[in-house]
Short mmCIF file of C-alpha atoms in Angstrom, two decimals:
data_model
loop_
_atom_site.label_atom_id
_atom_site.label_comp_id
_atom_site.label_asym_id
_atom_site.label_seq_id
_atom_site.Cartn_x
_atom_site.Cartn_y
_atom_site.Cartn_z
CA UNK A 298 31.91 5.80 -15.16
CA UNK A 299 30.72 8.91 -13.36
CA UNK A 300 27.10 8.11 -14.28
CA UNK A 301 27.51 4.62 -12.80
CA UNK A 302 29.02 6.00 -9.59
CA UNK A 303 26.24 8.54 -9.33
CA UNK A 304 23.57 5.87 -9.82
CA UNK A 305 25.14 3.53 -7.27
CA UNK A 306 25.41 6.37 -4.78
CA UNK A 307 21.76 7.21 -5.28
CA UNK A 308 20.73 3.57 -4.81
CA UNK A 309 22.61 3.26 -1.53
CA UNK A 310 20.95 6.44 -0.26
CA UNK A 311 17.54 5.01 -1.25
CA UNK A 312 18.13 1.49 0.03
CA UNK A 313 14.70 1.26 1.69
CA UNK A 314 12.73 2.02 -1.50
CA UNK A 315 14.92 -0.06 -3.81
CA UNK A 316 15.07 -3.00 -1.42
CA UNK A 317 11.36 -3.85 -1.63
CA UNK A 318 11.47 -3.96 -5.45
CA UNK A 319 14.48 -6.27 -5.35
CA UNK A 320 12.80 -8.45 -2.70
CA UNK A 321 9.64 -8.80 -4.80
CA UNK A 322 11.63 -9.80 -7.89
CA UNK A 323 13.70 -12.37 -5.99
CA UNK A 324 10.62 -13.90 -4.34
CA UNK A 325 8.81 -14.17 -7.68
CA UNK A 326 11.86 -15.80 -9.32
CA UNK A 327 12.26 -18.19 -6.37
CA UNK A 328 8.67 -19.43 -6.44
CA UNK A 329 8.60 -19.52 -10.23
CA UNK A 330 11.47 -22.00 -10.06
CA UNK A 331 10.13 -23.97 -7.10
CA UNK A 332 6.64 -24.31 -8.62
CA UNK A 333 8.00 -25.31 -12.04
CA UNK A 334 6.51 -22.22 -13.70
CA UNK A 335 3.01 -22.48 -12.22
CA UNK A 336 3.30 -19.16 -10.36
CA UNK A 337 3.30 -17.05 -13.54
CA UNK A 338 0.72 -19.06 -15.42
CA UNK A 339 -1.99 -16.65 -16.72
CA UNK A 340 -4.75 -18.25 -14.64
CA UNK A 341 -2.65 -18.18 -11.47
CA UNK A 342 -1.70 -14.52 -11.98
CA UNK A 343 -5.39 -13.68 -12.31
CA UNK A 344 -6.16 -15.67 -9.17
CA UNK A 345 -3.30 -13.93 -7.37
CA UNK A 346 -4.85 -10.53 -8.06
CA UNK A 347 -8.36 -11.57 -7.05
CA UNK A 348 -7.33 -13.48 -3.92
CA UNK A 349 -5.25 -10.62 -2.50
CA UNK A 350 -7.36 -7.65 -3.61
CA UNK A 351 -9.01 -7.12 -0.22
CA UNK A 352 -5.64 -7.21 1.56
CA UNK A 353 -4.31 -4.57 -0.85
CA UNK A 354 -7.37 -2.40 -0.24
CA UNK A 355 -6.82 -2.64 3.51
CA UNK A 356 -3.10 -1.92 3.08
CA UNK A 357 -3.90 1.47 1.50
CA UNK A 358 -5.74 2.66 4.60
CA UNK A 359 -3.36 0.90 6.97
CA UNK A 360 -0.24 2.59 5.62
CA UNK A 361 -1.92 6.00 6.06
CA UNK A 362 -2.74 5.15 9.68
CA UNK A 363 0.82 3.94 10.29
CA UNK A 364 2.32 7.04 8.67
CA UNK A 365 0.40 9.11 11.24
CA UNK A 366 1.95 7.03 14.03
CA UNK A 367 -1.09 4.83 14.84
CA UNK A 368 -2.17 1.24 14.25
CA UNK A 369 -5.52 -0.44 13.54
CA UNK A 370 -6.06 -3.99 14.78
CA UNK A 371 -9.78 -4.05 14.02
CA UNK A 372 -9.88 -3.95 10.21
CA UNK A 373 -10.35 -7.71 9.82
CA UNK A 374 -13.27 -7.74 12.25
CA UNK A 375 -14.81 -4.70 10.55
CA UNK A 376 -14.52 -6.39 7.15
CA UNK A 377 -16.24 -9.48 8.51
CA UNK A 378 -18.95 -7.37 10.18
CA UNK A 379 -19.67 -5.46 6.96
CA UNK A 380 -19.94 -8.75 5.09
CA UNK A 381 -22.55 -9.86 7.62
CA UNK A 382 -24.42 -6.55 7.27
CA UNK A 383 -24.40 -6.92 3.48
CA UNK A 384 -25.80 -10.45 3.80
CA UNK A 385 -28.66 -9.29 6.01
CA UNK A 386 -29.45 -6.30 3.78
CA UNK A 387 -29.40 -8.15 0.46
CA UNK A 388 -30.49 -11.70 1.28
CA UNK A 389 -32.79 -11.22 4.28
CA UNK A 390 -34.18 -7.74 3.70
CA UNK A 391 -34.22 -7.94 -0.10
CA UNK A 392 -32.31 -4.71 -0.75
CA UNK A 393 -30.94 -4.11 -4.24
CA UNK A 394 -27.18 -4.58 -4.51
CA UNK A 395 -26.63 -1.02 -5.76
CA UNK A 396 -28.34 0.30 -2.63
CA UNK A 397 -26.66 -2.10 -0.21
CA UNK A 398 -23.12 -1.21 -1.30
CA UNK A 399 -23.23 2.52 -0.38
CA UNK A 400 -25.18 1.63 2.78
CA UNK A 401 -22.39 -0.76 3.84
CA UNK A 402 -19.74 1.86 3.10
CA UNK A 403 -21.70 4.30 5.27
CA UNK A 404 -21.78 1.75 8.10
CA UNK A 405 -18.00 1.39 7.71
CA UNK A 406 -17.60 5.17 7.96
CA UNK A 407 -19.68 5.21 11.15
CA UNK A 408 -17.55 2.42 12.62
CA UNK A 409 -14.40 4.38 11.74
CA UNK A 410 -15.89 7.54 13.26
CA UNK A 411 -16.68 5.64 16.46
CA UNK A 412 -13.07 4.48 16.84
CA UNK A 413 -11.62 7.77 15.60
CA UNK A 414 -13.54 9.70 18.27
CA UNK A 415 -12.03 7.66 21.10
CA UNK A 416 -8.54 7.96 19.64
CA UNK A 417 -8.52 11.60 18.48
CA UNK A 418 -10.73 13.38 21.00
CA UNK A 419 -10.70 11.19 24.10
CA UNK A 420 -6.99 10.42 23.77
CA UNK A 421 -7.04 6.64 24.19
CA UNK A 422 -4.14 5.03 22.27
CA UNK A 423 -5.14 3.55 18.91
CA UNK A 424 -3.73 0.17 19.90
CA UNK A 425 -6.20 -0.13 22.80
CA UNK A 426 -9.21 1.27 20.93
CA UNK A 427 -8.75 -0.93 17.89
CA UNK A 428 -7.95 -3.99 20.02
CA UNK A 429 -11.31 -3.43 21.71
CA UNK A 430 -12.84 -2.87 18.27
CA UNK A 431 -11.46 -6.18 17.06
CA UNK A 432 -13.37 -7.95 19.84
CA UNK A 433 -16.50 -5.79 19.56
CA UNK A 434 -17.02 -6.20 15.83
CA UNK A 435 -16.11 -9.86 15.85
CA UNK A 436 -18.84 -10.33 18.41
CA UNK A 437 -21.28 -8.21 16.38
CA UNK A 438 -20.51 -10.36 13.33
CA UNK A 439 -21.48 -13.51 15.21
CA UNK A 440 -24.61 -11.84 16.58
CA UNK A 441 -25.65 -10.54 13.14
CA UNK A 442 -25.15 -13.90 11.43
CA UNK A 443 -26.42 -15.92 14.41
CA UNK A 444 -23.31 -18.02 13.89
CA UNK A 445 -24.52 -19.15 10.44
CA UNK A 446 -23.42 -18.14 6.94
CA UNK A 447 -25.67 -16.18 4.59
CA UNK A 448 -25.75 -17.05 0.88
CA UNK A 449 -26.21 -16.60 -2.08
CA UNK A 450 -25.61 -13.06 -3.34
CA UNK A 451 -26.73 -11.57 -6.68
CA UNK A 452 -24.43 -11.91 -9.66
CA UNK A 453 -23.84 -8.13 -9.84
CA UNK A 454 -22.30 -8.10 -6.36
CA UNK A 455 -20.38 -11.32 -6.98
CA UNK A 456 -18.76 -9.64 -10.00
CA UNK A 457 -17.13 -7.14 -7.63
CA UNK A 458 -15.09 -9.91 -6.02
CA UNK A 459 -14.49 -12.31 -8.89
CA UNK A 460 -15.88 -10.88 -12.13
CA UNK A 461 -14.04 -9.72 -15.25
CA UNK A 462 -14.49 -6.89 -17.72
CA UNK A 463 -16.37 -7.94 -20.87
CA UNK A 464 -14.41 -9.41 -23.77
CA UNK A 465 -14.82 -6.94 -26.64
CA UNK A 466 -13.52 -9.52 -29.12
CA UNK A 467 -16.34 -11.92 -28.29
CA UNK A 468 -13.92 -14.69 -27.34
CA UNK A 469 -12.54 -15.03 -30.88
CA UNK A 470 -9.09 -13.60 -30.15
CA UNK A 471 -6.12 -15.18 -28.39
CA UNK A 472 -5.73 -12.01 -26.29
CA UNK A 473 -8.51 -10.05 -24.60
CA UNK A 474 -8.12 -6.70 -26.35
CA UNK A 475 -9.76 -4.48 -23.72
CA UNK A 476 -7.12 -5.65 -21.25
CA UNK A 477 -4.39 -4.95 -23.82
CA UNK A 478 -5.72 -1.43 -24.40
CA UNK A 479 -5.95 -0.71 -20.68
CA UNK A 480 -2.51 -2.15 -19.97
CA UNK A 481 -0.72 -0.28 -22.75
CA UNK A 482 -2.58 2.93 -21.91
CA UNK A 483 -1.75 2.61 -18.23
CA UNK A 484 1.92 1.97 -19.00
CA UNK A 485 2.08 5.04 -21.23
CA UNK A 486 0.38 7.15 -18.56
CA UNK A 487 2.88 6.04 -15.89
CA UNK A 488 5.85 6.86 -18.12
CA UNK A 489 4.37 10.24 -19.06
CA UNK A 490 3.78 11.13 -15.41
CA UNK A 491 7.32 10.09 -14.43
CA UNK A 492 8.87 12.24 -17.17
CA UNK A 493 6.63 15.16 -16.22
CA UNK A 494 7.62 14.97 -12.55
CA UNK A 495 11.31 14.77 -13.44
CA UNK A 496 11.02 17.91 -15.57
CA UNK A 497 9.25 19.76 -12.76
CA UNK A 498 11.93 18.80 -10.24
CA UNK A 499 14.66 19.87 -12.64
CA UNK A 500 12.88 23.18 -13.25
CA UNK A 501 12.89 24.04 -9.55
CA UNK A 502 16.40 22.65 -8.94
CA UNK A 503 15.15 19.91 -6.60
CA UNK A 504 16.95 16.66 -5.85
CA UNK A 505 16.51 14.34 -8.82
CA UNK A 506 17.33 10.78 -9.75
CA UNK A 507 20.36 10.09 -11.93
CA UNK A 508 19.32 9.69 -15.55
CA UNK A 509 20.69 6.15 -15.76
CA UNK A 510 18.69 4.96 -12.77
CA UNK A 511 15.59 6.86 -13.94
CA UNK A 512 15.72 5.09 -17.30
CA UNK A 513 16.35 1.64 -15.81
CA UNK A 514 13.62 1.98 -13.16
CA UNK A 515 10.91 3.20 -15.51
CA UNK A 516 11.94 0.74 -18.20
CA UNK A 517 11.58 -2.09 -15.70
CA UNK A 518 8.17 -0.81 -14.56
CA UNK A 519 6.99 -0.60 -18.18
CA UNK A 520 8.15 -4.13 -18.97
CA UNK A 521 6.54 -5.46 -15.79
CA UNK A 522 3.24 -3.75 -16.62
CA UNK A 523 3.24 -5.17 -20.15
CA UNK A 524 4.05 -8.69 -18.91
CA UNK A 525 1.16 -8.56 -16.43
CA UNK A 526 -1.09 -7.22 -19.20
CA UNK A 527 -0.15 -10.10 -21.49
CA UNK A 528 -0.73 -12.70 -18.77
CA UNK A 529 -4.15 -11.30 -17.84
CA UNK A 530 -5.17 -10.93 -21.48
CA UNK A 531 -4.20 -14.55 -22.11
CA UNK A 532 -6.72 -15.82 -19.57
CA UNK A 533 -10.06 -14.04 -19.01
CA UNK A 534 -9.00 -10.41 -19.13
CA UNK A 535 -9.05 -7.75 -16.43
CA UNK A 536 -10.66 -8.54 -13.05
CA UNK A 537 -13.15 -5.85 -12.04
CA UNK A 538 -11.57 -5.60 -8.60
CA UNK A 539 -8.25 -4.73 -10.26
CA UNK A 540 -9.89 -1.65 -11.79
CA UNK A 541 -11.26 -0.71 -8.37
CA UNK A 542 -7.81 -1.19 -6.84
CA UNK A 543 -6.09 0.87 -9.56
CA UNK A 544 -8.51 3.77 -9.02
CA UNK A 545 -7.87 3.64 -5.27
CA UNK A 546 -4.09 3.62 -5.72
CA UNK A 547 -4.20 6.63 -8.06
CA UNK A 548 -6.56 8.62 -5.81
CA UNK A 549 -4.79 7.89 -2.54
CA UNK A 550 -1.31 8.40 -4.01
CA UNK A 551 -2.42 11.85 -5.19
CA UNK A 552 -4.02 12.51 -1.80
CA UNK A 553 -0.87 11.65 0.15
CA UNK A 554 1.57 13.34 -2.23
CA UNK A 555 -0.24 16.46 -3.41
CA UNK A 556 -2.80 17.46 -0.79
CA UNK A 557 -2.72 19.38 2.47
CA UNK A 558 -4.27 16.40 4.24
CA UNK A 559 -1.43 14.17 3.07
CA UNK A 560 1.26 16.60 4.21
CA UNK A 561 -0.43 16.95 7.58
CA UNK A 562 -0.54 13.16 7.95
CA UNK A 563 3.20 12.89 7.37
CA UNK A 564 3.83 15.81 9.72
CA UNK A 565 1.82 14.21 12.54
CA UNK A 566 3.73 10.95 12.20
CA UNK A 567 7.06 12.72 11.96
CA UNK A 568 6.64 14.87 15.07
CA UNK A 569 3.25 15.22 16.72
CA UNK A 570 4.27 18.07 19.05
CA UNK A 571 5.83 20.08 16.24
CA UNK A 572 2.74 19.51 14.09
CA UNK A 573 0.51 20.87 16.85
CA UNK A 574 2.73 23.92 17.32
CA UNK A 575 2.65 24.61 13.58
CA UNK A 576 -1.13 24.90 13.67
CA UNK A 577 -2.12 21.51 12.25
CA UNK A 578 -5.44 20.30 13.63
CA UNK A 579 -4.05 16.92 14.60
CA UNK A 580 -7.27 15.62 16.18
CA UNK A 581 -9.30 16.31 13.06
CA UNK A 582 -6.70 14.65 10.82
CA UNK A 583 -6.55 11.57 13.06
CA UNK A 584 -10.35 11.35 13.17
CA UNK A 585 -10.56 11.49 9.38
CA UNK A 586 -7.86 8.84 9.00
CA UNK A 587 -9.89 6.33 10.99
CA UNK A 588 -13.13 7.22 9.19
CA UNK A 589 -11.28 6.53 5.94
CA UNK A 590 -9.93 3.27 7.36
CA UNK A 591 -13.47 2.22 8.22
CA UNK A 592 -14.67 2.89 4.66
CA UNK A 593 -11.81 0.91 3.12
CA UNK A 594 -12.35 -1.95 5.58
CA UNK A 595 -16.01 -1.98 4.52
CA UNK A 596 -15.02 -2.11 0.85
CA UNK A 597 -12.58 -4.94 1.55
CA UNK A 598 -15.35 -6.80 3.39
CA UNK A 599 -17.69 -6.41 0.42
CA UNK A 600 -15.03 -7.67 -2.00
CA UNK A 601 -14.22 -10.67 0.19
CA UNK A 602 -17.88 -11.56 0.72
CA UNK A 603 -18.62 -11.19 -2.99
CA UNK A 604 -15.73 -13.47 -3.94
CA UNK A 605 -16.86 -16.21 -1.55
CA UNK A 606 -20.55 -15.60 -2.36
CA UNK A 607 -21.33 -15.91 1.35
CA UNK A 608 -21.11 -13.94 4.58
CA UNK A 609 -19.32 -16.13 7.10
CA UNK A 610 -18.89 -15.85 10.89
CA UNK A 611 -15.11 -16.22 10.52
CA UNK A 612 -14.87 -13.74 7.62
CA UNK A 613 -12.00 -11.30 7.87
CA UNK A 614 -10.00 -13.32 10.38
CA UNK A 615 -6.31 -12.42 10.14
CA UNK A 616 -6.80 -9.61 7.62
CA UNK A 617 -5.37 -7.06 10.03
CA UNK A 618 -2.11 -8.97 10.31
CA UNK A 619 -1.65 -9.26 6.54
CA UNK A 620 -2.45 -5.57 5.95
CA UNK A 621 -0.10 -4.41 8.72
CA UNK A 622 2.63 -6.69 7.37
CA UNK A 623 2.08 -5.31 3.85
CA UNK A 624 2.51 -1.74 5.11
CA UNK A 625 5.71 -2.47 7.03
CA UNK A 626 7.24 -4.68 4.34
CA UNK A 627 6.44 -1.91 1.86
CA UNK A 628 8.65 0.57 3.70
CA UNK A 629 6.45 2.19 6.35
CA UNK A 630 8.43 3.18 9.44
CA UNK A 631 7.53 1.80 12.84
CA UNK A 632 7.77 5.27 14.38
CA UNK A 633 5.55 6.83 11.70
CA UNK A 634 6.19 9.68 9.29
CA UNK A 635 7.45 7.44 6.46
CA UNK A 636 5.62 5.27 3.95
CA UNK A 637 3.86 5.36 0.58
CA UNK A 638 0.75 3.86 -0.95
CA UNK A 639 2.84 2.33 -3.76
CA UNK A 640 5.17 0.76 -1.20
CA UNK A 641 2.21 -0.78 0.61
CA UNK A 642 1.07 -2.27 -2.70
CA UNK A 643 4.50 -3.84 -3.21
CA UNK A 644 4.42 -5.18 0.33
CA UNK A 645 0.95 -6.61 -0.26
CA UNK A 646 2.13 -8.29 -3.44
CA UNK A 647 5.06 -9.83 -1.57
CA UNK A 648 2.63 -11.26 1.00
CA UNK A 649 0.33 -12.44 -1.80
CA UNK A 650 3.12 -14.18 -3.71
CA UNK A 651 4.30 -15.84 -0.49
CA UNK A 652 0.78 -17.11 0.28
CA UNK A 653 0.15 -18.26 -3.28
CA UNK A 654 3.54 -19.84 -3.80
CA UNK A 655 3.51 -21.73 -0.53
CA UNK A 656 -0.02 -22.98 -1.21
CA UNK A 657 1.06 -24.29 -4.62
CA UNK A 658 3.97 -26.08 -2.95
CA UNK A 659 1.53 -27.66 -0.50
CA UNK A 660 3.01 -26.15 2.66
CA UNK A 661 0.72 -26.25 5.68
CA UNK A 662 -0.57 -23.19 7.46
CA UNK A 663 1.93 -23.79 10.26
CA UNK A 664 4.91 -23.30 7.96
CA UNK A 665 3.18 -20.47 6.12
CA UNK A 666 2.68 -18.54 9.36
CA UNK A 667 6.28 -19.19 10.35
CA UNK A 668 7.71 -17.93 7.07
CA UNK A 669 5.46 -14.84 6.91
CA UNK A 670 6.41 -13.96 10.49
CA UNK A 671 10.10 -14.20 9.65
CA UNK A 672 9.62 -12.03 6.55
CA UNK A 673 7.86 -9.35 8.62
CA UNK A 674 10.57 -9.47 11.27
CA UNK A 675 13.30 -9.10 8.64
CA UNK A 676 11.46 -6.17 7.01
CA UNK A 677 11.16 -4.25 10.28
CA UNK A 678 14.73 -5.15 11.21
CA UNK A 679 15.92 -3.83 7.86
CA UNK A 680 13.99 -0.61 8.51
CA UNK A 681 15.75 -0.15 11.86
CA UNK A 682 19.13 -1.00 10.32
CA UNK A 683 18.61 1.44 7.49
CA UNK A 684 17.59 4.19 9.91
CA UNK A 685 20.67 3.63 12.07
CA UNK A 686 22.84 3.43 8.97
CA UNK A 687 21.77 6.85 7.71
CA UNK A 688 20.99 8.48 11.04
CA UNK A 689 24.53 9.48 11.95
CA UNK A 690 27.10 10.96 9.70
CA UNK A 691 24.75 11.79 6.86
CA UNK A 692 24.69 8.36 5.26
CA UNK A 693 26.68 5.21 4.93
CA UNK A 694 30.32 4.97 3.94
CA UNK A 695 29.22 3.54 0.60
CA UNK A 696 27.05 6.52 -0.29
CA UNK A 697 29.78 8.92 0.85
CA UNK A 698 32.28 7.02 -1.26
CA UNK A 699 30.16 7.51 -4.37
CA UNK A 700 29.71 11.16 -3.35
CA UNK A 701 25.98 11.35 -3.98
CA UNK A 702 25.04 14.96 -3.24
CA UNK A 703 21.60 15.79 -1.93
CA UNK A 704 22.18 19.54 -1.73
CA UNK A 705 23.44 21.94 -4.39
CA UNK A 706 26.99 23.19 -4.07
CA UNK A 707 27.45 26.41 -2.20
CA UNK A 708 27.65 29.57 -4.26
CA UNK A 709 29.48 32.76 -3.50
CA UNK A 710 26.29 34.19 -2.04
CA UNK A 711 25.77 31.23 0.30
CA UNK A 712 29.38 30.66 1.35
CA UNK A 713 30.07 31.85 4.90
CA UNK A 714 32.03 35.06 5.03
CA UNK A 715 35.65 34.77 6.03
CA UNK A 716 36.48 36.45 9.32
CA UNK A 717 39.84 37.52 10.43
CA UNK A 718 41.15 36.07 13.66
CA UNK A 719 40.52 38.25 16.67
CA UNK A 720 43.57 40.37 17.45
CA UNK A 721 44.76 40.25 21.02
CA UNK A 722 46.71 43.29 22.14
CA UNK A 723 49.75 42.54 24.17
CA UNK A 724 49.80 44.15 27.59
#
C-alpha cells in the first residue's frame, strides 16, 4: 500500500510529464477505434513516421529555442527555401547529391547565423526577427524557383525522405529481420540506460522515481518499442529517415542533459538576468541556438523535398506552426526554462496522429485546423494550470496527501539548533 501511495504521489508531482504520455495513448486508442483499426496497420504506421519526420526534426530545434525563452516563426520558410536551393544545385547545376546535401546544410547554418546575429547581438526580439525571416525566405523561395517546381531528384536523395533500409532476408521472410534486430537492440539499450541512471541517482542520494512507477514506465516503453518494431518489420522495414531521427534524438538529448551548453540554455530560459550575472555568455548561446535551428530547418527541408521528389514554391508552409505546437504539447513552458527533446517528440507524434487520423476519417482541413488549435490551447492551458497548482504551497493537496518527499529528511547535523527564549529581566 505504501508503494502505491508513493507512486501516486510521484505521479501527481510529475503531472506535466505523465500527462503527455497519457494523452498520446488516449488519442491513439480513439483513432484506432474510429478508423476501424486502420491507424495501426503496418503500412499506415510506416507512412505516419515518414510523413511527420520533418516536423519532428524541426521540433528538436524548436524546443531548444523555446527553452531559452525565444521563438522561431521562420523555420517553415527556411525549409522551403533550402528545398529550392537543393533543386537548383542538383537539377539545374548538376551537382552530385552527396555534395549538395552538406552545401544545403551550410546555407541553413548561414541563414540561422543571420537571424541569430540580429537577435543575440543587436537585441531585436526573436519574434520580430523570425517573423521578418518568414517573409524574407518565403520570397527568396519564390524568386529561386521562379514560381515553378523543380523535379525530379536522384534516387539517392529521394531515399532520404521515403526510402527504407535493405531487407537482409531478401524478401523471403514474413518480418524484415534488420528492423527486428534494430528494434530489439534499441529497446535493450533504453532499458540499460534507464537502469544505469537510476543506480547513479541512488548512489548520490538524488531524488528518484518509486520502484513501482519505474518498472511500469520502462515496461510500457519496452512494449511500445517492440510493437512499433513488429509493425514496421511487417511492412517494408525501417525508413531511413527514422534512423536519422533516432540519431538526432540521442545526440540532442545528450547535449541538453549532459553538456554545459544544455545547462546554459536552461539557465537562460529560467532567468536571463541571473544567467548573465553568473557569467554565462548568453549572447553566444543564443546565437548558436539559432544557427542550430537553421541547420535542422535545412535538414527538414531536404527530407520534405526528397519525399515529394520536387521543390515547390509552397514547400514548408505551416511547418512552423506544427513544430511550435509539438514543442508546447510536449511540455515546453511558455516562459522558457522547461522542456525536453523527448517531450517534443511525443508532442510531434500527437500532432502526427491527429493529422493522420483525421485524414483517414475524411475530415476537411477546416475541421483539422480547428481541432489542432483546440489541442494546442488545451496543452498551454494545462501548462499554466500545472504551474499555478504547484507554484504555491509546494504542490497540490493530492501530492501532499500522498506525502511524496522531494528532499531527504533532516538529520541531527542539519536540524536547526534549539534556542532558549530570551530572558527579560524585570525592572
